[in-house]
mmCIF file of N, CA and C in Angstrom:
data_model
loop_
_atom_site.group_PDB
_atom_site.id
_atom_site.type_symbol
_atom_site.label_atom_id
_atom_site.label_comp_id
_atom_site.label_asym_id
_atom_site.label_seq_id
_atom_site.Cartn_x
_atom_site.Cartn_y
_atom_site.Cartn_z
ATOM 1 N N MET Y 28 -10.541 -107.080 -40.330
ATOM 2 C CA MET Y 28 -10.297 -107.566 -38.992
ATOM 3 C C MET Y 28 -10.874 -106.553 -38.025
ATOM 4 N N SER Y 29 -11.844 -106.942 -37.262
ATOM 5 C CA SER Y 29 -12.469 -106.011 -36.333
ATOM 6 C C SER Y 29 -11.911 -106.220 -34.934
ATOM 7 N N MET Y 30 -11.799 -105.121 -34.226
ATOM 8 C CA MET Y 30 -11.331 -105.188 -32.852
ATOM 9 C C MET Y 30 -12.565 -105.191 -31.959
ATOM 10 N N ILE Y 31 -12.685 -106.195 -31.103
ATOM 11 C CA ILE Y 31 -13.781 -106.246 -30.151
ATOM 12 C C ILE Y 31 -13.317 -105.501 -28.917
ATOM 13 N N ASP Y 32 -14.078 -104.509 -28.524
ATOM 14 C CA ASP Y 32 -13.660 -103.638 -27.432
ATOM 15 C C ASP Y 32 -14.322 -104.074 -26.140
ATOM 16 N N ARG Y 33 -13.506 -104.215 -25.110
ATOM 17 C CA ARG Y 33 -14.018 -104.468 -23.772
ATOM 18 C C ARG Y 33 -13.460 -103.384 -22.877
ATOM 19 N N SER Y 34 -14.304 -102.801 -22.058
ATOM 20 C CA SER Y 34 -13.876 -101.736 -21.157
ATOM 21 C C SER Y 34 -13.776 -102.260 -19.729
ATOM 22 N N ILE Y 35 -12.746 -101.776 -19.056
ATOM 23 C CA ILE Y 35 -12.559 -102.105 -17.637
ATOM 24 C C ILE Y 35 -12.303 -100.784 -16.914
ATOM 25 N N PRO Y 36 -13.096 -100.488 -15.881
ATOM 26 C CA PRO Y 36 -12.813 -99.275 -15.103
ATOM 27 C C PRO Y 36 -11.439 -99.404 -14.439
ATOM 28 N N ILE Y 37 -10.740 -98.303 -14.336
ATOM 29 C CA ILE Y 37 -9.401 -98.320 -13.764
ATOM 30 C C ILE Y 37 -9.417 -98.877 -12.342
ATOM 31 N N THR Y 38 -10.519 -98.694 -11.636
ATOM 32 C CA THR Y 38 -10.618 -99.189 -10.261
ATOM 33 C C THR Y 38 -10.659 -100.716 -10.200
ATOM 34 N N LYS Y 39 -11.068 -101.366 -11.299
ATOM 35 C CA LYS Y 39 -11.136 -102.836 -11.328
ATOM 36 C C LYS Y 39 -9.937 -103.459 -12.047
ATOM 37 N N LEU Y 40 -9.027 -102.633 -12.546
ATOM 38 C CA LEU Y 40 -7.899 -103.141 -13.321
ATOM 39 C C LEU Y 40 -7.053 -104.120 -12.519
ATOM 40 N N ARG Y 41 -6.802 -103.801 -11.243
ATOM 41 C CA ARG Y 41 -6.003 -104.716 -10.416
ATOM 42 C C ARG Y 41 -6.653 -106.086 -10.317
ATOM 43 N N GLU Y 42 -7.963 -106.107 -10.180
ATOM 44 C CA GLU Y 42 -8.673 -107.382 -10.073
ATOM 45 C C GLU Y 42 -8.581 -108.176 -11.377
ATOM 46 N N GLU Y 43 -8.588 -107.468 -12.505
ATOM 47 C CA GLU Y 43 -8.645 -108.119 -13.815
ATOM 48 C C GLU Y 43 -7.273 -108.384 -14.424
ATOM 49 N N ILE Y 44 -6.200 -107.845 -13.838
ATOM 50 C CA ILE Y 44 -4.891 -107.912 -14.474
ATOM 51 C C ILE Y 44 -4.454 -109.352 -14.768
ATOM 52 N N MET Y 45 -4.773 -110.275 -13.896
ATOM 53 C CA MET Y 45 -4.382 -111.671 -14.120
ATOM 54 C C MET Y 45 -5.181 -112.320 -15.256
ATOM 55 N N HIS Y 46 -6.307 -111.726 -15.625
ATOM 56 C CA HIS Y 46 -7.142 -112.282 -16.693
ATOM 57 C C HIS Y 46 -6.883 -111.617 -18.050
ATOM 58 N N LEU Y 47 -5.991 -110.631 -18.075
ATOM 59 C CA LEU Y 47 -5.743 -109.919 -19.333
ATOM 60 C C LEU Y 47 -5.286 -110.832 -20.467
ATOM 61 N N PRO Y 48 -4.393 -111.814 -20.238
ATOM 62 C CA PRO Y 48 -4.004 -112.672 -21.366
ATOM 63 C C PRO Y 48 -5.193 -113.337 -22.044
ATOM 64 N N GLU Y 49 -6.174 -113.753 -21.265
ATOM 65 C CA GLU Y 49 -7.359 -114.379 -21.871
ATOM 66 C C GLU Y 49 -8.199 -113.345 -22.626
ATOM 67 N N LEU Y 50 -8.252 -112.131 -22.091
ATOM 68 C CA LEU Y 50 -9.037 -111.077 -22.741
ATOM 69 C C LEU Y 50 -8.374 -110.576 -24.014
ATOM 70 N N LEU Y 51 -7.048 -110.651 -24.033
ATOM 71 C CA LEU Y 51 -6.295 -110.056 -25.144
ATOM 72 C C LEU Y 51 -5.895 -111.089 -26.183
ATOM 73 N N ASP Y 52 -6.868 -111.829 -26.677
ATOM 74 C CA ASP Y 52 -6.495 -112.685 -27.790
ATOM 75 C C ASP Y 52 -6.246 -111.784 -28.987
ATOM 76 N N GLU Y 53 -5.853 -112.325 -30.083
ATOM 77 C CA GLU Y 53 -5.370 -111.484 -31.187
ATOM 78 C C GLU Y 53 -6.401 -110.532 -31.783
ATOM 79 N N ASP Y 54 -7.674 -110.732 -31.532
ATOM 80 C CA ASP Y 54 -8.687 -109.857 -32.117
ATOM 81 C C ASP Y 54 -9.302 -108.901 -31.108
ATOM 82 N N LYS Y 55 -8.726 -108.774 -29.908
ATOM 83 C CA LYS Y 55 -9.361 -107.943 -28.895
ATOM 84 C C LYS Y 55 -8.423 -106.870 -28.368
ATOM 85 N N GLU Y 56 -9.030 -105.892 -27.794
ATOM 86 C CA GLU Y 56 -8.322 -104.859 -27.056
ATOM 87 C C GLU Y 56 -9.150 -104.575 -25.810
ATOM 88 N N VAL Y 57 -8.498 -104.045 -24.814
ATOM 89 C CA VAL Y 57 -9.190 -103.682 -23.585
ATOM 90 C C VAL Y 57 -8.992 -102.200 -23.371
ATOM 91 N N THR Y 58 -10.094 -101.493 -23.211
ATOM 92 C CA THR Y 58 -10.046 -100.064 -22.949
ATOM 93 C C THR Y 58 -10.163 -99.853 -21.449
ATOM 94 N N ILE Y 59 -9.231 -99.089 -20.898
ATOM 95 C CA ILE Y 59 -9.264 -98.754 -19.482
ATOM 96 C C ILE Y 59 -9.973 -97.408 -19.359
ATOM 97 N N THR Y 60 -10.947 -97.350 -18.462
ATOM 98 C CA THR Y 60 -11.715 -96.116 -18.305
ATOM 99 C C THR Y 60 -11.533 -95.543 -16.902
ATOM 100 N N ARG Y 61 -11.686 -94.242 -16.824
ATOM 101 C CA ARG Y 61 -11.703 -93.533 -15.538
ATOM 102 C C ARG Y 61 -12.957 -92.663 -15.558
ATOM 103 N N ARG Y 62 -13.825 -92.899 -14.615
ATOM 104 C CA ARG Y 62 -15.098 -92.177 -14.538
ATOM 105 C C ARG Y 62 -15.900 -92.277 -15.845
ATOM 106 N N GLY Y 63 -15.787 -93.437 -16.477
ATOM 107 C CA GLY Y 63 -16.548 -93.690 -17.695
ATOM 108 C C GLY Y 63 -15.901 -93.202 -18.978
ATOM 109 N N TYR Y 64 -14.752 -92.542 -18.900
ATOM 110 C CA TYR Y 64 -14.076 -92.029 -20.087
ATOM 111 C C TYR Y 64 -12.815 -92.852 -20.375
ATOM 112 N N PRO Y 65 -12.574 -93.195 -21.634
ATOM 113 C CA PRO Y 65 -11.375 -93.975 -21.964
ATOM 114 C C PRO Y 65 -10.097 -93.191 -21.656
ATOM 115 N N VAL Y 66 -9.143 -93.862 -21.004
ATOM 116 C CA VAL Y 66 -7.861 -93.228 -20.694
ATOM 117 C C VAL Y 66 -6.677 -94.022 -21.241
ATOM 118 N N ALA Y 67 -6.893 -95.288 -21.581
ATOM 119 C CA ALA Y 67 -5.804 -96.118 -22.113
ATOM 120 C C ALA Y 67 -6.398 -97.317 -22.830
ATOM 121 N N ILE Y 68 -5.591 -97.903 -23.700
ATOM 122 C CA ILE Y 68 -5.981 -99.138 -24.379
ATOM 123 C C ILE Y 68 -4.834 -100.122 -24.227
ATOM 124 N N ILE Y 69 -5.170 -101.340 -23.899
ATOM 125 C CA ILE Y 69 -4.181 -102.412 -23.825
ATOM 126 C C ILE Y 69 -4.494 -103.371 -24.967
ATOM 127 N N VAL Y 70 -3.484 -103.680 -25.764
ATOM 128 C CA VAL Y 70 -3.652 -104.622 -26.874
ATOM 129 C C VAL Y 70 -2.712 -105.797 -26.661
ATOM 130 N N SER Y 71 -3.034 -106.908 -27.290
ATOM 131 C CA SER Y 71 -2.170 -108.080 -27.200
ATOM 132 C C SER Y 71 -0.866 -107.806 -27.944
ATOM 133 N N TYR Y 72 0.132 -108.619 -27.659
ATOM 134 C CA TYR Y 72 1.424 -108.495 -28.343
ATOM 135 C C TYR Y 72 1.238 -108.680 -29.847
ATOM 136 N N ASP Y 73 0.457 -109.676 -30.252
ATOM 137 C CA ASP Y 73 0.198 -109.902 -31.681
ATOM 138 C C ASP Y 73 -0.536 -108.718 -32.291
ATOM 139 N N GLY Y 74 -1.501 -108.175 -31.549
ATOM 140 C CA GLY Y 74 -2.228 -107.008 -32.046
ATOM 141 C C GLY Y 74 -1.304 -105.817 -32.216
ATOM 142 N N TYR Y 75 -0.422 -105.614 -31.260
ATOM 143 C CA TYR Y 75 0.568 -104.537 -31.337
ATOM 144 C C TYR Y 75 1.452 -104.705 -32.569
ATOM 145 N N ASN Y 76 1.924 -105.936 -32.804
ATOM 146 C CA ASN Y 76 2.782 -106.182 -33.977
ATOM 147 C C ASN Y 76 2.029 -105.940 -35.279
ATOM 148 N N ARG Y 77 0.750 -106.307 -35.333
ATOM 149 C CA ARG Y 77 -0.047 -106.048 -36.543
ATOM 150 C C ARG Y 77 -0.179 -104.549 -36.777
ATOM 151 N N ILE Y 78 -0.401 -103.800 -35.702
ATOM 152 C CA ILE Y 78 -0.510 -102.344 -35.836
ATOM 153 C C ILE Y 78 0.804 -101.769 -36.351
ATOM 154 N N ARG Y 79 1.929 -102.222 -35.787
ATOM 155 C CA ARG Y 79 3.254 -101.744 -36.228
ATOM 156 C C ARG Y 79 3.482 -102.055 -37.706
ATOM 157 N N GLU Y 80 3.138 -103.280 -38.127
ATOM 158 C CA GLU Y 80 3.318 -103.667 -39.530
ATOM 159 C C GLU Y 80 2.470 -102.791 -40.447
ATOM 160 N N LYS Y 81 1.227 -102.547 -40.052
ATOM 161 C CA LYS Y 81 0.356 -101.688 -40.872
ATOM 162 C C LYS Y 81 0.908 -100.275 -40.963
ATOM 163 N N MET Y 82 1.415 -99.769 -39.847
ATOM 164 C CA MET Y 82 1.973 -98.412 -39.857
ATOM 165 C C MET Y 82 3.221 -98.339 -40.732
ATOM 166 N N GLU Y 83 4.058 -99.361 -40.685
ATOM 167 C CA GLU Y 83 5.256 -99.386 -41.526
ATOM 168 C C GLU Y 83 4.871 -99.414 -43.005
ATOM 169 N N LYS Y 84 3.864 -100.228 -43.341
ATOM 170 C CA LYS Y 84 3.397 -100.287 -44.729
ATOM 171 C C LYS Y 84 2.834 -98.930 -45.159
ATOM 172 N N MET Y 85 2.063 -98.290 -44.274
ATOM 173 C CA MET Y 85 1.516 -96.972 -44.591
ATOM 174 C C MET Y 85 2.633 -95.954 -44.785
ATOM 175 N N ASN Y 86 3.670 -96.010 -43.952
ATOM 176 C CA ASN Y 86 4.813 -95.103 -44.111
ATOM 177 C C ASN Y 86 5.489 -95.306 -45.454
ATOM 178 N N GLN Y 87 5.664 -96.562 -45.868
ATOM 179 C CA GLN Y 87 6.271 -96.843 -47.171
ATOM 180 C C GLN Y 87 5.400 -96.302 -48.302
ATOM 181 N N GLU Y 88 4.093 -96.466 -48.186
ATOM 182 C CA GLU Y 88 3.182 -95.962 -49.210
ATOM 183 C C GLU Y 88 3.219 -94.435 -49.271
ATOM 184 N N ILE Y 89 3.297 -93.786 -48.118
ATOM 185 C CA ILE Y 89 3.380 -92.325 -48.085
ATOM 186 C C ILE Y 89 4.666 -91.854 -48.739
ATOM 187 N N GLU Y 90 5.784 -92.531 -48.440
ATOM 188 C CA GLU Y 90 7.059 -92.167 -49.065
ATOM 189 C C GLU Y 90 6.992 -92.313 -50.581
ATOM 190 N N ALA Y 91 6.361 -93.393 -51.052
ATOM 191 C CA ALA Y 91 6.217 -93.605 -52.494
ATOM 192 C C ALA Y 91 5.367 -92.496 -53.124
ATOM 193 N N MET Y 92 4.298 -92.098 -52.427
ATOM 194 C CA MET Y 92 3.458 -91.013 -52.947
ATOM 195 C C MET Y 92 4.227 -89.695 -52.986
ATOM 196 N N GLN Y 93 5.042 -89.443 -51.959
ATOM 197 C CA GLN Y 93 5.838 -88.218 -51.932
ATOM 198 C C GLN Y 93 6.836 -88.194 -53.084
ATOM 199 N N GLU Y 94 7.466 -89.341 -53.367
ATOM 200 C CA GLU Y 94 8.390 -89.422 -54.491
ATOM 201 C C GLU Y 94 7.663 -89.166 -55.804
ATOM 202 N N THR Y 95 6.469 -89.732 -55.943
ATOM 203 C CA THR Y 95 5.683 -89.518 -57.158
ATOM 204 C C THR Y 95 5.343 -88.043 -57.322
ATOM 205 N N ILE Y 96 4.949 -87.399 -56.243
ATOM 206 C CA ILE Y 96 4.621 -85.969 -56.296
ATOM 207 C C ILE Y 96 5.845 -85.157 -56.713
ATOM 208 N N GLU Y 97 7.013 -85.512 -56.156
ATOM 209 C CA GLU Y 97 8.244 -84.803 -56.523
ATOM 210 C C GLU Y 97 8.532 -84.947 -58.014
ATOM 211 N N ILE Y 98 8.346 -86.151 -58.537
ATOM 212 C CA ILE Y 98 8.575 -86.375 -59.975
ATOM 213 C C ILE Y 98 7.594 -85.566 -60.797
ATOM 214 N N LEU Y 99 6.312 -85.595 -60.404
ATOM 215 C CA LEU Y 99 5.294 -84.868 -61.158
ATOM 216 C C LEU Y 99 5.526 -83.358 -61.132
ATOM 217 N N GLN Y 100 6.182 -82.853 -60.094
ATOM 218 C CA GLN Y 100 6.438 -81.422 -59.993
ATOM 219 C C GLN Y 100 7.692 -80.992 -60.749
ATOM 220 N N ASP Y 101 8.496 -81.935 -61.191
ATOM 221 C CA ASP Y 101 9.734 -81.630 -61.917
ATOM 222 C C ASP Y 101 9.413 -81.550 -63.416
ATOM 223 N N ALA Y 102 9.270 -80.351 -63.930
ATOM 224 C CA ALA Y 102 8.850 -80.146 -65.328
ATOM 225 C C ALA Y 102 9.827 -80.776 -66.310
ATOM 226 N N ASP Y 103 11.132 -80.627 -66.082
ATOM 227 C CA ASP Y 103 12.122 -81.204 -66.999
ATOM 228 C C ASP Y 103 12.033 -82.728 -67.019
ATOM 229 N N LEU Y 104 11.922 -83.323 -65.854
ATOM 230 C CA LEU Y 104 11.820 -84.782 -65.778
ATOM 231 C C LEU Y 104 10.548 -85.271 -66.445
ATOM 232 N N MET Y 105 9.431 -84.579 -66.229
ATOM 233 C CA MET Y 105 8.175 -84.982 -66.856
ATOM 234 C C MET Y 105 8.258 -84.869 -68.376
ATOM 235 N N GLU Y 106 8.937 -83.857 -68.875
ATOM 236 C CA GLU Y 106 9.117 -83.723 -70.323
ATOM 237 C C GLU Y 106 9.939 -84.887 -70.871
ATOM 238 N N THR Y 107 10.984 -85.267 -70.147
ATOM 239 C CA THR Y 107 11.809 -86.406 -70.567
ATOM 240 C C THR Y 107 10.987 -87.686 -70.567
ATOM 241 N N ILE Y 108 10.157 -87.869 -69.558
ATOM 242 C CA ILE Y 108 9.297 -89.060 -69.493
ATOM 243 C C ILE Y 108 8.323 -89.071 -70.665
ATOM 244 N N ARG Y 109 7.707 -87.918 -70.964
ATOM 245 C CA ARG Y 109 6.774 -87.841 -72.105
ATOM 246 C C ARG Y 109 7.483 -88.183 -73.415
ATOM 247 N N GLU Y 110 8.669 -87.611 -73.608
ATOM 248 C CA GLU Y 110 9.427 -87.878 -74.831
ATOM 249 C C GLU Y 110 9.784 -89.364 -74.929
ATOM 250 N N SER Y 111 10.146 -89.944 -73.811
ATOM 251 C CA SER Y 111 10.493 -91.369 -73.795
ATOM 252 C C SER Y 111 9.287 -92.233 -74.127
ATOM 253 N N MET Y 112 8.134 -91.877 -73.592
ATOM 254 C CA MET Y 112 6.921 -92.647 -73.883
ATOM 255 C C MET Y 112 6.537 -92.530 -75.352
ATOM 256 N N GLU Y 113 6.702 -91.341 -75.914
ATOM 257 C CA GLU Y 113 6.416 -91.160 -77.340
ATOM 258 C C GLU Y 113 7.379 -91.985 -78.178
ATOM 259 N N ALA Y 114 8.652 -92.041 -77.783
ATOM 260 C CA ALA Y 114 9.643 -92.838 -78.509
ATOM 261 C C ALA Y 114 9.269 -94.316 -78.468
ATOM 262 N N ILE Y 115 8.799 -94.781 -77.332
ATOM 263 C CA ILE Y 115 8.371 -96.186 -77.219
ATOM 264 C C ILE Y 115 7.190 -96.443 -78.146
ATOM 265 N N GLN Y 116 6.220 -95.517 -78.187
ATOM 266 C CA GLN Y 116 5.044 -95.688 -79.047
ATOM 267 C C GLN Y 116 5.441 -95.704 -80.526
ATOM 268 N N ARG Y 117 6.479 -94.937 -80.878
ATOM 269 C CA ARG Y 117 6.954 -94.922 -82.273
ATOM 270 C C ARG Y 117 7.795 -96.155 -82.595
ATOM 271 N N GLY Y 118 8.162 -96.903 -81.578
ATOM 272 C CA GLY Y 118 9.014 -98.071 -81.807
ATOM 273 C C GLY Y 118 10.484 -97.706 -81.850
ATOM 274 N N ASP Y 119 10.807 -96.520 -81.401
ATOM 275 C CA ASP Y 119 12.186 -96.032 -81.403
ATOM 276 C C ASP Y 119 12.898 -96.553 -80.148
ATOM 277 N N THR Y 120 13.177 -97.850 -80.157
ATOM 278 C CA THR Y 120 13.791 -98.497 -78.998
ATOM 279 C C THR Y 120 14.956 -99.368 -79.450
ATOM 280 N N VAL Y 121 15.720 -99.841 -78.471
ATOM 281 C CA VAL Y 121 16.799 -100.789 -78.756
ATOM 282 C C VAL Y 121 16.609 -101.992 -77.840
ATOM 283 N N SER Y 122 17.139 -103.120 -78.257
ATOM 284 C CA SER Y 122 17.039 -104.317 -77.430
ATOM 285 C C SER Y 122 18.027 -104.218 -76.270
ATOM 286 N N LEU Y 123 17.855 -105.089 -75.304
ATOM 287 C CA LEU Y 123 18.768 -105.117 -74.164
ATOM 288 C C LEU Y 123 20.183 -105.429 -74.633
ATOM 289 N N GLU Y 124 20.301 -106.345 -75.583
ATOM 290 C CA GLU Y 124 21.621 -106.683 -76.136
ATOM 291 C C GLU Y 124 22.283 -105.465 -76.771
ATOM 292 N N GLU Y 125 21.513 -104.734 -77.585
ATOM 293 C CA GLU Y 125 22.055 -103.534 -78.237
ATOM 294 C C GLU Y 125 22.478 -102.485 -77.209
ATOM 295 N N ALA Y 126 21.687 -102.322 -76.156
ATOM 296 C CA ALA Y 126 22.021 -101.348 -75.115
ATOM 297 C C ALA Y 126 23.296 -101.751 -74.392
ATOM 298 N N ARG Y 127 23.432 -103.042 -74.095
ATOM 299 C CA ARG Y 127 24.659 -103.516 -73.425
ATOM 300 C C ARG Y 127 25.883 -103.289 -74.298
ATOM 301 N N GLN Y 128 25.738 -103.582 -75.584
ATOM 302 C CA GLN Y 128 26.865 -103.374 -76.503
ATOM 303 C C GLN Y 128 27.223 -101.887 -76.597
ATOM 304 N N ALA Y 129 26.207 -101.036 -76.713
ATOM 305 C CA ALA Y 129 26.447 -99.597 -76.822
ATOM 306 C C ALA Y 129 27.124 -99.047 -75.564
ATOM 307 N N LEU Y 130 26.830 -99.629 -74.427
ATOM 308 C CA LEU Y 130 27.405 -99.177 -73.165
ATOM 309 C C LEU Y 130 28.711 -99.904 -72.821
ATOM 310 N N GLY Y 131 29.100 -100.832 -73.700
ATOM 311 C CA GLY Y 131 30.346 -101.563 -73.477
ATOM 312 C C GLY Y 131 30.265 -102.552 -72.335
ATOM 313 N N LEU Y 132 29.071 -103.083 -72.102
ATOM 314 C CA LEU Y 132 28.900 -104.036 -71.007
ATOM 315 C C LEU Y 132 29.033 -105.488 -71.466
ATOM 316 N N GLU Y 133 29.234 -105.691 -72.757
ATOM 317 C CA GLU Y 133 29.405 -107.073 -73.263
ATOM 318 C C GLU Y 133 30.691 -107.199 -74.008
#
């Protein structure tokens, strides 16, 4: 999804303010400039919500990566995981029914 950029000098913003809804369809943003340099960006409500959703997803992904790093740094936990994987490869497992019975859940 590409953002089409339109610039409006700050001096013309008052003139254009009534036309912003038409300019700000879901794929556009308007950059406000002062002396030719960008000073602000106005995005549509839908565009703002898409940005928020993407940021929330990125935050969740970062948290998941941090948890993974913490696990990888825990030597005891990694050893337990390795041992468990080796047990699975050897077929040293129990069925869900057997586990429930052993834990007294049935």
